[in-house]
């Protein structure tokens, strides 16, 4: 018998089908804030947290990606299999498997439990979402299930931390008695016949212990009759995306004005207090003009995230994938690729990671390679800055803001180019291959919970501000130094910056970028812009601030750039691989530097060609 | 060869891939041998079973896509699953 009091923490792994609430349970047990969402495939990595039972026992709780079986069809499911079977190097198999089941959908959950029993590890079953089951009038005889399965069964409502005392008490009792010695692992990859038999056995269990209400809940089906309607559904999806991007542009304006006024005020204050000279320039031009010009965009980014979080929690993501399936398939993408691509609106990195749920390697690679083309939130500052400076704030067709329309067009350009690149790859490399299958659970709609949305937004705000305070801040220091030194000679005729390292670097690169209409200030901003896209905005802010002029970088740009240059810059940012972390993640997830270089190369080529065309055409049309 | 297999199956129901929205029935058979796919037939079969499509389960087509009425959303014993008509050809129901 294992004795696990105080000595070592018991390792407890959460296993279950996708979307049954494992991560919600993990958060409830450990107090973590891992991402929860109402679609399959939210968690693609293993996460470890620690918990302490009322009796003082330490638990190492492991959250795992959801899976229908231990067969491991895709990389995320491999993670689960390896942890459950103890196949990870240097990591023993978990002492206890906590199987999590969605109480409103027990069929697949119980089949998985039957399969887990084959591994011989001790199991405890949590019937989660018992609140929804109760609300719908679904009765579950947990005691009978416990007897039938021969394992402890506990009910819980993980998102409200309800049932945690009972779960902890049960865990304490199990650990105090000592977990049963693991039996021999009899697991074998199930054949179709085995799966059938297991599903039949699970269905018999369900029939014996679940009492269905006389009238089933039809709320989801009724909502879907509109949202999944062949025509109305697509119109809703497009309207939704349209509102989302318009909102990003228009709703945020008042708050942004406020933040930017705050930074202007800080600039004035510093100029009052600090004597003019290097220190003042560092504070005003380097930090306030640089970092401030990025922080201004926080409201926009939060509005975008608010939309994405609401859609995720509501259960709309899988529906969007359903509606887009034909279009995605036409572009040679896997039906499930839509969710990673939609996540990439927030940031390409989680988007690329989310591609793990795609089983076929070729499809997964295509998805990862085109994900960076989706308009991530780091492009928002760049787009907003240029749009604000060059596109008049007019209302068109009575209701739409012209600036919002341009923003929508830029988003659309990102989506279209991602689809086009993948279609081109399909056409060039695997024209004959049939389109990969699309099979996916459509979860029931759930009311988004205010608290989890608030936590999600807060997490994003913290990440953004932390980036502004670290990556962007340090880049700003570098740029300020480069743009300030060496200082102008005494008899200088030009602004000091013309003599600086920044000018030298910018003028060195400039010939390469002149054909696409970039000036040397833009050229120098692109270099630190590799670290993160927003840095380019901050760099422009600093370079132009040192050069002298207004504090508001947008006003300076409007007076210094031609429209052709501005458009070319926007187009550059649709395509250019301006993000080192994305490239690093592609290298890791795709398993090789060559995929990273391929992404870098094709994006750079696209960016250059597209910007070149934009600039030259705009000049011909007289916008130079 | 393939055709005879298909013909034999049609007897105990129609493939879900050919059924229209509103179709409701009980699954009589899952066979994927005639389904063209990037996956081998037995794998398509296993995936369908894992999503709850087993002989005897009740199915009901709730929604269809716009283009070619594809994909479809199917209610199967209390859960809703989206799949393409091509894979749904492996599910026979009556
Ligand atoms: N009402 C209710 N909703 C729940 C409960 N547990 C989880 N949810 C919701 O169910 C959805 C799925 O929860 P997750 O914790 O992300 O599920 P998961 O099993 O980790 O999903 P994957 O990581 O995709 O496998 C989310 O929308 C949760 O808010 C519960 O006990 N009651
Ligand atoms: Mg999860």
XYZ file of C-alpha atoms and ligand atoms in Angstrom:
751
model
C 0.000 0.000 0.000
C 1.148 3.495 -0.757
C 1.279 5.748 2.221
C 1.036 9.349 1.137
C 0.613 11.378 4.270
C 2.972 14.335 4.427
C 5.908 12.618 2.711
C 5.399 13.191 -1.005
C 2.618 15.007 -2.781
C 0.169 12.637 -4.434
C 0.078 13.106 -8.195
C -3.483 13.461 -9.426
C -4.196 13.719 -13.172
C -7.459 15.110 -14.566
C -8.601 13.089 -17.560
C -11.774 13.405 -19.592
C -13.302 14.023 -22.973
C -12.866 17.541 -24.392
C -14.930 20.335 -22.862
C -16.142 18.443 -19.787
C -14.685 21.010 -17.380
C -11.273 19.605 -16.463
C -9.600 22.970 -16.481
C -12.441 24.532 -14.524
C -11.943 21.777 -11.935
C -8.185 22.292 -12.008
C -8.678 26.001 -11.319
C -11.121 25.238 -8.510
C -8.734 22.757 -6.878
C -5.516 24.711 -7.214
C -6.691 28.324 -7.346
C -5.043 28.768 -10.761
C -6.471 30.773 -13.621
C -5.878 28.533 -16.597
C -7.913 29.199 -19.677
C -11.419 27.768 -19.718
C -13.692 27.949 -22.741
C -16.794 26.327 -24.136
C -15.274 24.388 -27.035
C -13.198 21.275 -27.469
C -9.465 21.753 -27.472
C -8.948 24.716 -25.160
C -6.169 22.965 -23.247
C -3.363 21.596 -25.399
C -0.573 21.300 -22.831
C -0.242 19.704 -19.441
C -0.342 22.103 -16.513
C 0.634 21.288 -12.953
C -0.669 23.030 -9.861
C -0.644 22.186 -6.211
C -3.509 21.844 -3.797
C -3.813 21.019 -0.131
C -6.617 18.901 1.239
C -8.413 19.889 4.473
C -6.405 17.175 6.242
C -3.218 18.845 5.073
C -2.145 16.459 2.334
C -0.352 17.971 -0.589
C -1.603 17.147 -4.070
C 0.102 17.809 -7.389
C -2.827 18.258 -9.724
C -2.179 17.809 -13.460
C -4.562 19.322 -15.994
C -4.519 17.575 -19.365
C -5.883 18.109 -22.862
C -9.242 16.448 -23.434
C -9.351 13.165 -25.322
C -11.923 10.609 -26.420
C -9.522 7.756 -25.920
C -5.912 6.987 -25.075
C -5.236 6.230 -28.726
C -3.641 9.678 -29.093
C -4.623 10.805 -32.550
C -3.085 14.265 -32.352
C -0.204 15.908 -30.455
C -2.436 17.238 -27.676
C -3.872 13.776 -27.100
C -0.350 12.351 -27.035
C 0.364 14.593 -24.056
C -2.587 13.068 -22.215
C -1.674 9.495 -23.111
C 1.956 9.934 -22.097
C 1.081 11.423 -18.727
C -1.591 8.827 -17.946
C 0.668 5.945 -18.912
C 3.713 7.411 -17.173
C 5.613 7.527 -20.457
C 7.138 10.936 -19.922
C 10.820 10.744 -19.130
C 11.489 11.308 -15.435
C 7.821 11.391 -14.527
C 6.089 8.479 -12.886
C 2.506 7.657 -13.805
C -0.019 9.602 -11.696
C -1.007 8.028 -8.375
C -4.659 8.707 -9.067
C -6.637 9.449 -12.194
C -9.509 11.846 -11.641
C -11.846 11.132 -14.523
C -14.034 14.145 -15.221
C -17.435 13.679 -16.840
C -19.950 16.203 -18.132
C -23.065 15.081 -16.263
C -25.263 16.225 -19.136
C -23.439 14.033 -21.628
C -22.329 10.851 -19.928
C -22.090 8.479 -22.890
C -18.617 9.287 -24.132
C -17.384 10.069 -20.624
C -18.288 6.626 -19.320
C -16.769 4.922 -22.345
C -13.525 6.718 -21.583
C -13.752 5.658 -17.922
C -14.080 2.042 -19.016
C -10.993 2.483 -21.160
C -9.100 4.172 -18.320
C -9.864 1.243 -16.046
C -7.801 -0.906 -18.394
C -4.684 1.028 -17.408
C -4.977 -0.389 -13.917
C -4.448 2.994 -12.229
C -6.756 3.947 -9.348
C -9.597 6.170 -10.599
C -12.043 8.594 -9.028
C -14.925 9.890 -11.144
C -16.158 13.488 -10.872
C -19.593 14.164 -12.349
C -19.114 17.796 -13.266
C -21.680 20.380 -14.430
C -24.176 18.863 -12.058
C -25.806 22.313 -11.870
C -26.816 22.113 -15.524
C -27.977 18.518 -15.155
C -30.156 19.482 -12.189
C -31.538 22.511 -13.983
C -32.542 20.352 -16.928
C -34.120 17.754 -14.694
C -31.575 15.052 -15.473
C -31.365 12.674 -12.522
C -28.185 10.705 -11.893
C -27.903 7.895 -9.382
C -24.301 8.444 -8.310
C -24.398 5.717 -5.656
C -25.503 3.166 -8.182
C -22.856 4.314 -10.654
C -20.252 3.945 -7.926
C -21.370 0.382 -7.304
C -21.539 -0.479 -10.994
C -18.108 0.945 -11.820
C -16.418 -0.017 -8.578
C -14.783 3.413 -8.252
C -15.623 6.428 -6.071
C -17.985 8.953 -7.699
C -18.377 12.601 -6.611
C -20.572 15.330 -8.091
C -19.343 18.893 -8.634
C -19.956 22.263 -10.244
C -16.392 23.226 -10.953
C -16.979 26.784 -12.186
C -18.637 27.699 -8.901
C -16.287 25.637 -6.799
C -19.321 23.722 -5.568
C -18.710 20.190 -4.419
C -15.030 20.774 -3.742
C -15.376 19.917 -0.013
C -16.928 16.582 -0.896
C -14.224 15.948 -3.479
C -11.434 16.866 -1.080
C -13.015 14.780 1.665
C -13.163 11.831 -0.687
C -9.558 12.345 -1.746
C -8.492 12.560 1.897
C -10.301 9.345 2.686
C -8.753 7.570 -0.282
C -5.278 8.753 0.588
C -5.709 7.959 4.286
C -6.789 4.427 3.471
C -3.933 4.241 1.033
C -4.595 4.088 -2.678
C -5.051 0.603 -4.029
C -1.896 -0.781 -5.571
C -2.054 -0.121 -9.331
C -3.070 -3.240 -11.214
C -1.230 -4.431 -14.289
C -1.684 -2.187 -17.310
C -3.906 -4.133 -19.687
C -4.543 -1.223 -21.992
C -4.288 -1.947 -25.689
C -5.177 0.274 -28.558
C -8.907 -0.420 -28.971
C -10.123 -1.628 -32.348
C -13.415 -0.425 -33.792
C -14.974 -3.554 -32.306
C -13.567 -2.802 -28.853
C -14.848 0.757 -29.038
C -18.275 -0.489 -30.049
C -18.380 -2.914 -27.161
C -17.199 -0.236 -24.731
C -19.766 2.252 -26.014
C -22.518 -0.351 -25.656
C -21.429 -1.057 -22.106
C -21.363 2.687 -21.377
C -24.818 3.094 -22.919
C -26.142 0.303 -20.683
C -24.697 2.107 -17.665
C -26.272 5.367 -18.760
C -29.614 3.643 -19.197
C -29.341 2.217 -15.690
C -28.299 5.332 -13.792
C -29.453 8.403 -15.737
C -33.064 9.493 -15.623
C -33.881 11.827 -18.496
C -36.523 14.499 -18.101
C -39.776 13.947 -20.006
C -39.117 17.030 -22.116
C -35.489 17.531 -23.130
C -33.902 20.963 -23.096
C -34.138 22.543 -26.547
C -32.629 25.969 -25.917
C -29.439 25.195 -27.828
C -31.310 23.732 -30.798
C -33.579 26.767 -30.930
C -30.681 29.227 -30.898
C -28.918 27.130 -33.511
C -31.903 27.169 -35.806
C -30.918 30.795 -36.382
C -27.146 30.769 -35.822
C -26.589 27.603 -37.862
C -29.199 28.429 -40.468
C -27.531 28.046 -43.870
C -28.132 31.680 -44.838
C -29.016 33.524 -41.625
C -26.137 31.800 -39.832
C -23.527 33.066 -42.266
C -25.034 36.544 -42.180
C -24.879 36.483 -38.370
C -21.235 35.398 -38.449
C -20.245 38.147 -40.855
C -22.241 40.761 -38.952
C -20.620 39.654 -35.756
C -17.093 39.945 -37.135
C -18.005 43.297 -38.646
C -19.363 44.666 -35.383
C -16.329 43.322 -33.579
C -13.827 45.193 -35.746
C -15.900 48.353 -35.879
C -16.166 48.244 -32.111
C -12.431 47.831 -31.743
C -12.052 51.038 -33.650
C -14.905 53.195 -32.426
C -15.811 52.147 -28.883
C -12.287 52.527 -27.646
C -11.823 56.121 -28.802
C -12.967 57.970 -25.649
C -10.824 55.846 -23.349
C -7.853 56.123 -25.644
C -8.240 59.864 -25.723
C -8.168 59.829 -21.951
C -5.008 57.727 -21.712
C -3.253 59.748 -24.349
C -4.199 62.992 -22.580
C -2.749 61.458 -19.437
C 0.579 60.805 -21.140
C 0.611 64.289 -22.671
C 0.051 65.711 -19.225
C 2.870 63.559 -17.843
C 5.132 64.861 -20.608
C 4.315 68.460 -19.779
C 4.812 67.768 -16.092
C 8.228 66.213 -16.647
C 9.272 69.136 -18.794
C 8.278 71.461 -15.931
C 10.094 69.531 -13.248
C 13.147 68.096 -14.976
C 15.628 70.558 -16.462
C 16.022 70.175 -20.199
C 18.865 67.960 -21.264
C 19.528 64.261 -21.631
C 17.445 63.163 -18.646
C 14.440 65.129 -19.777
C 14.794 63.794 -23.311
C 15.029 60.231 -22.001
C 11.885 60.610 -19.930
C 9.830 62.563 -22.434
C 11.006 61.245 -25.803
C 12.080 57.770 -24.768
C 9.598 56.653 -22.189
C 6.523 58.806 -22.471
C 6.482 59.148 -26.252
C 7.656 55.569 -26.764
C 5.963 53.353 -24.206
C 3.024 55.733 -23.897
C 2.260 55.481 -27.580
C 1.728 51.734 -27.127
C -0.192 51.744 -23.851
C -2.766 54.020 -25.474
C -4.007 50.960 -27.359
C -4.961 48.968 -24.276
C -8.711 49.780 -24.576
C -8.848 48.520 -28.163
C -7.093 45.323 -27.310
C -9.394 44.711 -24.366
C -12.494 45.269 -26.504
C -11.240 42.718 -28.998
C -10.574 40.250 -26.208
C -13.967 40.909 -24.697
C -15.578 39.779 -27.943
C -13.368 36.724 -28.290
C -13.885 35.691 -24.649
C -17.652 36.070 -24.964
C -17.737 33.965 -28.119
C -15.550 31.311 -26.534
C -17.583 31.076 -23.363
C -20.904 31.150 -25.149
C -19.933 28.156 -27.273
C -19.920 29.970 -30.605
C -16.418 28.961 -31.747
C -17.458 25.486 -32.864
C -20.443 26.996 -34.681
C -18.210 29.405 -36.539
C -16.074 26.445 -37.568
C -19.219 24.663 -38.782
C -20.310 27.635 -40.877
C -16.848 28.180 -42.306
C -16.108 24.537 -42.990
C -16.760 24.578 -46.735
C -14.707 27.712 -47.223
C -11.851 26.360 -45.142
C -12.005 23.036 -46.958
C -11.904 24.841 -50.288
C -8.672 26.482 -49.191
C -7.258 23.087 -48.296
C -7.507 23.674 -44.556
C -8.779 21.251 -41.968
C -12.266 22.069 -40.685
C -10.926 22.431 -37.177
C -8.370 24.982 -38.361
C -10.936 27.739 -38.011
C -10.656 27.791 -34.223
C -6.858 28.194 -34.174
C -7.185 30.874 -36.815
C -9.892 32.700 -34.892
C -7.749 32.520 -31.738
C -4.978 34.126 -33.753
C -6.979 37.358 -33.801
C -5.848 37.659 -30.225
C -2.311 36.456 -30.780
C -0.762 34.029 -33.222
C 1.059 32.143 -30.471
C -1.963 30.507 -28.773
C -3.382 30.102 -32.283
C -0.377 28.099 -33.391
C -0.457 26.037 -30.210
C -4.165 25.360 -30.719
C -3.287 23.709 -34.023
C -2.193 20.732 -31.925
C -5.759 19.462 -32.001
C -5.395 18.817 -35.747
C -4.369 15.207 -36.206
C -2.915 15.247 -39.696
C 0.620 16.637 -39.735
C 0.317 18.261 -43.127
C -2.896 20.042 -42.161
C -1.420 21.074 -38.854
C 1.650 22.559 -40.503
C -0.433 24.494 -43.004
C -2.529 25.931 -40.196
C 0.524 26.924 -38.180
C 2.213 28.517 -41.154
C -0.752 30.681 -42.116
C -1.830 31.587 -38.561
C 0.586 34.558 -38.358
C -1.254 36.153 -41.283
C -4.378 36.569 -39.185
C -4.557 40.063 -37.740
C -3.250 39.665 -34.211
C -3.856 42.259 -31.517
C -0.279 43.534 -31.790
C -1.118 44.888 -35.227
C -3.930 46.988 -33.787
C -1.614 49.804 -32.633
C 0.049 49.972 -36.027
C -3.228 49.923 -37.947
C -4.950 52.380 -35.639
C -2.082 54.813 -35.707
C -1.891 54.926 -39.496
C -5.656 54.887 -40.010
C -6.090 57.648 -37.449
C -3.467 59.764 -39.186
C -4.449 59.223 -42.807
C -8.074 58.146 -43.078
C -10.577 60.937 -42.463
C -12.982 60.318 -39.559
C -16.070 60.361 -41.741
C -19.321 58.479 -41.565
C -20.223 56.563 -44.686
C -23.616 55.185 -45.687
C -25.085 56.884 -42.667
C -23.884 54.470 -40.009
C -20.358 53.164 -40.532
C -17.217 54.996 -39.627
C -14.854 55.082 -42.586
C -11.925 54.385 -40.274
C -13.739 51.337 -38.907
C -14.356 50.137 -42.451
C -10.677 50.366 -43.294
C -9.915 48.436 -40.117
C -12.409 45.774 -41.202
C -10.786 45.665 -44.636
C -7.376 45.075 -43.042
C -8.795 42.211 -40.980
C -10.451 40.793 -44.074
C -7.139 41.066 -45.925
C -5.516 38.982 -43.207
C -8.156 36.259 -43.429
C -8.189 36.208 -47.210
C -4.426 36.018 -47.425
C -4.278 33.166 -44.899
C -6.818 31.223 -46.974
C -5.065 32.122 -50.225
C -1.657 31.000 -49.003
C -3.038 27.707 -47.821
C -4.943 27.235 -51.080
C -1.761 27.948 -52.999
C 0.150 25.427 -50.884
C -2.521 22.832 -51.515
C -2.504 23.537 -55.231
C 1.277 23.367 -55.469
C 2.036 20.439 -53.200
C -0.924 18.172 -52.639
C -3.505 18.885 -55.242
C -4.750 15.306 -55.359
C -5.154 14.596 -51.663
C -8.777 14.478 -50.486
C -9.832 17.133 -48.018
C -9.287 15.973 -44.439
C -12.339 14.961 -42.412
C -14.200 17.318 -40.152
C -15.923 15.873 -37.118
C -16.491 17.943 -34.078
C -18.684 18.230 -31.049
C -21.010 21.229 -30.983
C -21.261 22.006 -27.266
C -24.474 23.321 -25.741
C -24.526 27.090 -25.331
C -23.616 28.338 -21.883
C -24.224 31.722 -20.377
C -20.813 33.424 -20.119
C -19.877 34.040 -16.508
C -19.077 37.609 -15.624
C -16.307 36.589 -13.279
C -14.426 34.455 -15.764
C -14.728 37.138 -18.455
C -13.382 39.697 -15.993
C -10.502 37.418 -15.051
C -9.764 36.775 -18.729
C -9.659 40.500 -19.501
C -7.565 41.259 -16.466
C -5.074 38.561 -17.459
C -4.765 40.065 -20.939
C -4.392 43.575 -19.590
C -1.630 42.401 -17.276
C 0.207 40.624 -20.087
C -0.046 43.695 -22.293
C 1.140 46.102 -19.616
C 3.932 43.754 -18.649
C 5.094 43.668 -22.246
C 4.930 47.431 -22.408
C 6.983 47.569 -19.218
C 9.599 45.014 -20.292
C 10.059 44.267 -24.006
C 8.782 47.577 -25.278
C 10.413 49.602 -22.513
C 13.834 48.037 -23.053
C 13.544 48.418 -26.812
C 12.682 52.057 -26.221
C 15.783 52.574 -24.143
C 17.883 51.084 -26.926
C 16.186 53.227 -29.547
C 16.505 56.365 -27.476
C 20.222 55.723 -27.057
C 20.687 54.994 -30.737
C 18.684 58.051 -31.739
C 20.476 60.371 -29.311
C 24.135 59.400 -29.683
C 26.472 60.407 -31.045
C 25.248 63.910 -30.405
C 25.206 66.571 -33.051
C 28.340 68.684 -33.498
C 28.225 72.238 -32.223
C 27.795 73.731 -35.680
C 25.019 71.299 -36.644
C 22.514 72.486 -39.196
C 20.113 69.544 -38.974
C 18.220 68.161 -35.976
C 20.487 66.142 -33.698
C 19.035 62.812 -34.729
C 20.466 63.149 -38.225
C 23.917 62.513 -36.744
C 22.907 59.545 -34.576
C 23.478 55.812 -34.886
C 19.774 55.406 -35.607
C 20.098 57.605 -38.661
C 23.136 55.651 -39.775
C 21.326 52.326 -39.408
C 18.160 53.666 -40.984
C 20.005 55.166 -43.898
C 21.966 51.941 -44.350
C 18.786 49.849 -44.700
C 16.835 52.548 -46.450
C 17.921 51.777 -50.055
C 16.344 48.317 -49.681
C 13.056 49.788 -48.525
C 12.937 52.900 -50.679
C 11.169 51.078 -53.542
C 8.281 50.360 -51.196
C 8.144 53.967 -50.094
C 9.661 53.742 -46.606
C 11.828 56.580 -45.311
C 14.832 56.020 -43.065
C 12.847 56.624 -39.878
C 10.520 53.778 -40.799
C 13.448 51.583 -41.763
C 15.013 51.994 -38.365
C 11.680 51.338 -36.636
C 11.300 47.988 -38.401
C 14.413 46.550 -36.794
C 13.254 46.671 -33.147
C 9.773 46.009 -34.550
C 10.970 42.432 -35.038
C 10.771 41.930 -31.276
C 7.067 42.760 -31.270
C 4.905 44.579 -33.759
C 3.831 47.339 -31.363
C 7.449 48.323 -30.857
C 7.478 49.847 -34.326
C 4.832 52.324 -33.201
C 6.803 53.130 -30.085
C 10.011 53.439 -32.101
C 8.393 55.848 -34.534
C 7.090 57.773 -31.526
C 10.576 58.105 -30.077
C 12.425 58.784 -33.322
C 10.040 61.536 -34.347
C 9.868 62.940 -30.814
C 13.649 63.284 -30.675
C 13.628 64.775 -34.144
C 11.422 67.429 -32.626
C 7.825 68.198 -33.142
C 4.552 67.331 -31.542
C 4.209 64.667 -28.912
C 1.351 62.996 -30.801
C 3.048 60.661 -33.232
C -0.062 60.433 -35.411
C 0.039 64.154 -36.191
C 3.691 63.991 -37.113
C 3.135 61.080 -39.455
C 0.273 62.844 -41.172
C 2.572 65.746 -41.960
C 5.658 63.723 -42.871
C 4.412 60.713 -44.827
C 2.639 60.608 -48.136
C -0.558 58.601 -48.366
C 1.253 56.102 -50.606
C 3.873 55.544 -47.906
C 1.208 55.097 -45.247
C -0.708 52.554 -47.312
C 2.469 50.693 -48.099
C 3.287 50.562 -44.368
C -0.171 49.160 -43.583
C 0.199 46.502 -46.264
C 3.652 45.664 -44.947
C 2.140 44.965 -41.550
C -0.524 42.664 -42.980
C 2.155 40.281 -44.195
C 5.545 40.946 -42.644
C 6.911 38.394 -40.136
C 7.462 41.103 -37.534
C 7.332 38.936 -34.420
C 10.216 36.920 -33.077
C 8.158 34.978 -30.504
C 5.752 33.713 -33.162
C 8.642 32.411 -35.220
C 10.126 30.704 -32.168
C 6.813 28.987 -31.428
C 6.514 27.804 -35.022
C 9.965 26.311 -34.720
C 8.988 24.463 -31.553
C 5.530 23.309 -32.590
C 6.440 22.349 -36.148
C 9.536 20.563 -34.932
C 12.291 22.242 -36.898
C 13.941 25.531 -37.770
C 13.231 25.022 -41.458
C 9.521 25.672 -40.896
C 10.368 28.857 -39.078
C 12.552 30.048 -41.943
C 9.935 29.029 -44.451
C 7.350 31.155 -42.625
C 9.758 34.028 -42.319
C 10.695 33.823 -45.977
C 7.251 33.591 -47.481
C 5.838 36.313 -45.258
C 8.731 38.644 -45.997
C 8.421 38.026 -49.724
C 4.678 38.610 -49.643
C 5.139 41.778 -47.611
C 7.724 43.208 -49.942
C 5.845 42.409 -53.122
C 2.518 43.641 -51.771
C 3.984 46.849 -50.338
C 5.875 47.485 -53.547
C 2.717 47.093 -55.608
C 0.709 49.245 -53.204
C 3.247 52.038 -53.156
C 3.864 52.119 -56.884
C 0.165 51.994 -57.749
C -0.671 54.649 -55.158
C 2.071 56.875 -56.581
C 0.762 56.390 -60.096
C -2.654 57.414 -58.864
C -1.125 60.543 -57.463
C -0.967 59.692 -53.756
C 2.850 59.837 -53.665
C -16.499 -4.520 -55.423
C -17.080 -1.325 -53.533
C -20.480 -0.938 -55.133
C -21.676 -4.324 -54.007
C -20.631 -3.544 -50.459
C -22.555 -0.317 -50.645
C -25.599 -1.968 -52.173
C -25.665 -4.552 -49.422
C -25.663 -1.845 -46.757
C -28.375 0.241 -48.312
C -30.786 -2.513 -47.495
C -30.664 -1.827 -43.777
C -31.132 1.940 -43.980
C -29.894 4.940 -45.910
C -26.519 6.591 -45.470
C -26.787 9.659 -43.258
C -24.702 11.475 -45.848
C -27.690 11.440 -48.188
C -30.354 12.311 -45.659
C -31.850 15.780 -45.455
C -32.376 18.101 -42.551
C -35.107 16.797 -40.280
C -34.231 13.148 -40.919
C -34.536 11.086 -37.760
C -33.797 7.428 -37.329
C -31.790 4.764 -35.612
C -28.303 3.717 -36.690
C -28.246 0.280 -38.236
C -24.671 0.035 -39.335
C -21.318 1.846 -39.404
C -19.065 0.921 -42.335
C -16.460 3.240 -43.762
C -14.881 1.072 -46.473
C -16.423 3.087 -49.296
C -15.639 6.519 -47.808
C -12.733 8.271 -49.550
C -10.629 9.931 -46.900
C -7.140 10.875 -45.846
C -7.732 8.381 -43.033
C -7.952 4.610 -43.368
C -11.490 3.223 -43.226
C -11.111 1.625 -39.804
C -9.920 4.940 -38.403
C -12.938 6.818 -39.772
C -15.084 4.126 -38.194
C -13.380 4.466 -34.812
C -13.737 8.210 -34.800
C -17.401 8.015 -35.578
C -17.898 5.539 -32.760
C -15.972 7.785 -30.373
C -18.332 10.625 -31.183
C -21.240 8.399 -30.211
C -22.301 6.920 -33.551
C -22.896 3.277 -32.680
C -25.476 0.840 -33.943
C -28.740 1.465 -32.154
C -28.120 5.126 -31.367
C -30.825 7.585 -32.377
C -29.808 10.244 -34.866
C -31.523 13.387 -36.016
C -30.150 15.840 -38.583
C -30.613 19.288 -37.076
C -28.775 21.633 -39.412
C -27.157 21.775 -42.816
C -24.495 24.069 -44.238
C -25.164 26.409 -47.144
C -22.872 25.087 -49.852
C -24.000 21.655 -50.998
C -25.950 21.338 -47.715
C -22.623 20.399 -46.174
C -21.560 19.909 -43.358
C -24.397 18.604 -41.215
C -25.082 18.848 -37.489
C -26.446 15.624 -36.090
C -28.052 15.003 -32.732
C -26.928 11.599 -31.512
C -28.335 10.383 -28.215
C -28.234 13.760 -26.523
C -25.034 15.222 -28.002
C -24.648 17.308 -31.155
C -21.890 16.501 -33.619
C -20.855 18.340 -36.761
C -19.491 16.313 -39.656
C -19.203 16.352 -43.401
C -21.571 14.421 -45.596
C -18.659 12.444 -46.981
C -17.879 10.889 -43.594
C -21.584 10.658 -42.814
C -21.844 8.218 -45.746
C -20.354 5.676 -43.356
C -23.392 5.889 -41.075
C -26.464 3.944 -42.148
C -29.709 4.704 -40.420
C -33.345 3.951 -40.910
N -22.443 25.465 -15.609
C -21.240 24.893 -15.516
N -20.340 25.118 -16.485
C -19.146 24.529 -16.366
C -18.803 23.693 -15.283
N -17.524 23.271 -15.461
C -17.086 23.822 -16.594
N -18.047 24.586 -17.146
C -17.959 25.294 -18.425
O -17.718 24.310 -19.407
C -16.832 24.788 -20.404
C -15.637 23.881 -20.547
O -14.814 23.989 -19.422
P -13.246 23.695 -19.484
O -12.776 23.644 -18.080
O -12.548 24.602 -20.421
O -13.249 22.242 -20.104
P -11.996 21.293 -20.392
O -12.444 19.934 -20.058
O -10.781 21.793 -19.729
O -11.886 21.444 -21.970
P -10.624 21.096 -22.924
O -9.436 21.720 -22.314
O -11.015 21.724 -24.230
O -10.563 19.628 -23.020
C -16.499 26.202 -20.003
O -17.348 27.070 -20.723
C -16.808 26.243 -18.520
O -17.172 27.532 -18.109
C -19.794 23.470 -14.278
O -19.587 22.741 -13.323
N -20.997 24.091 -14.438
Mg -9.044 22.377 -20.467
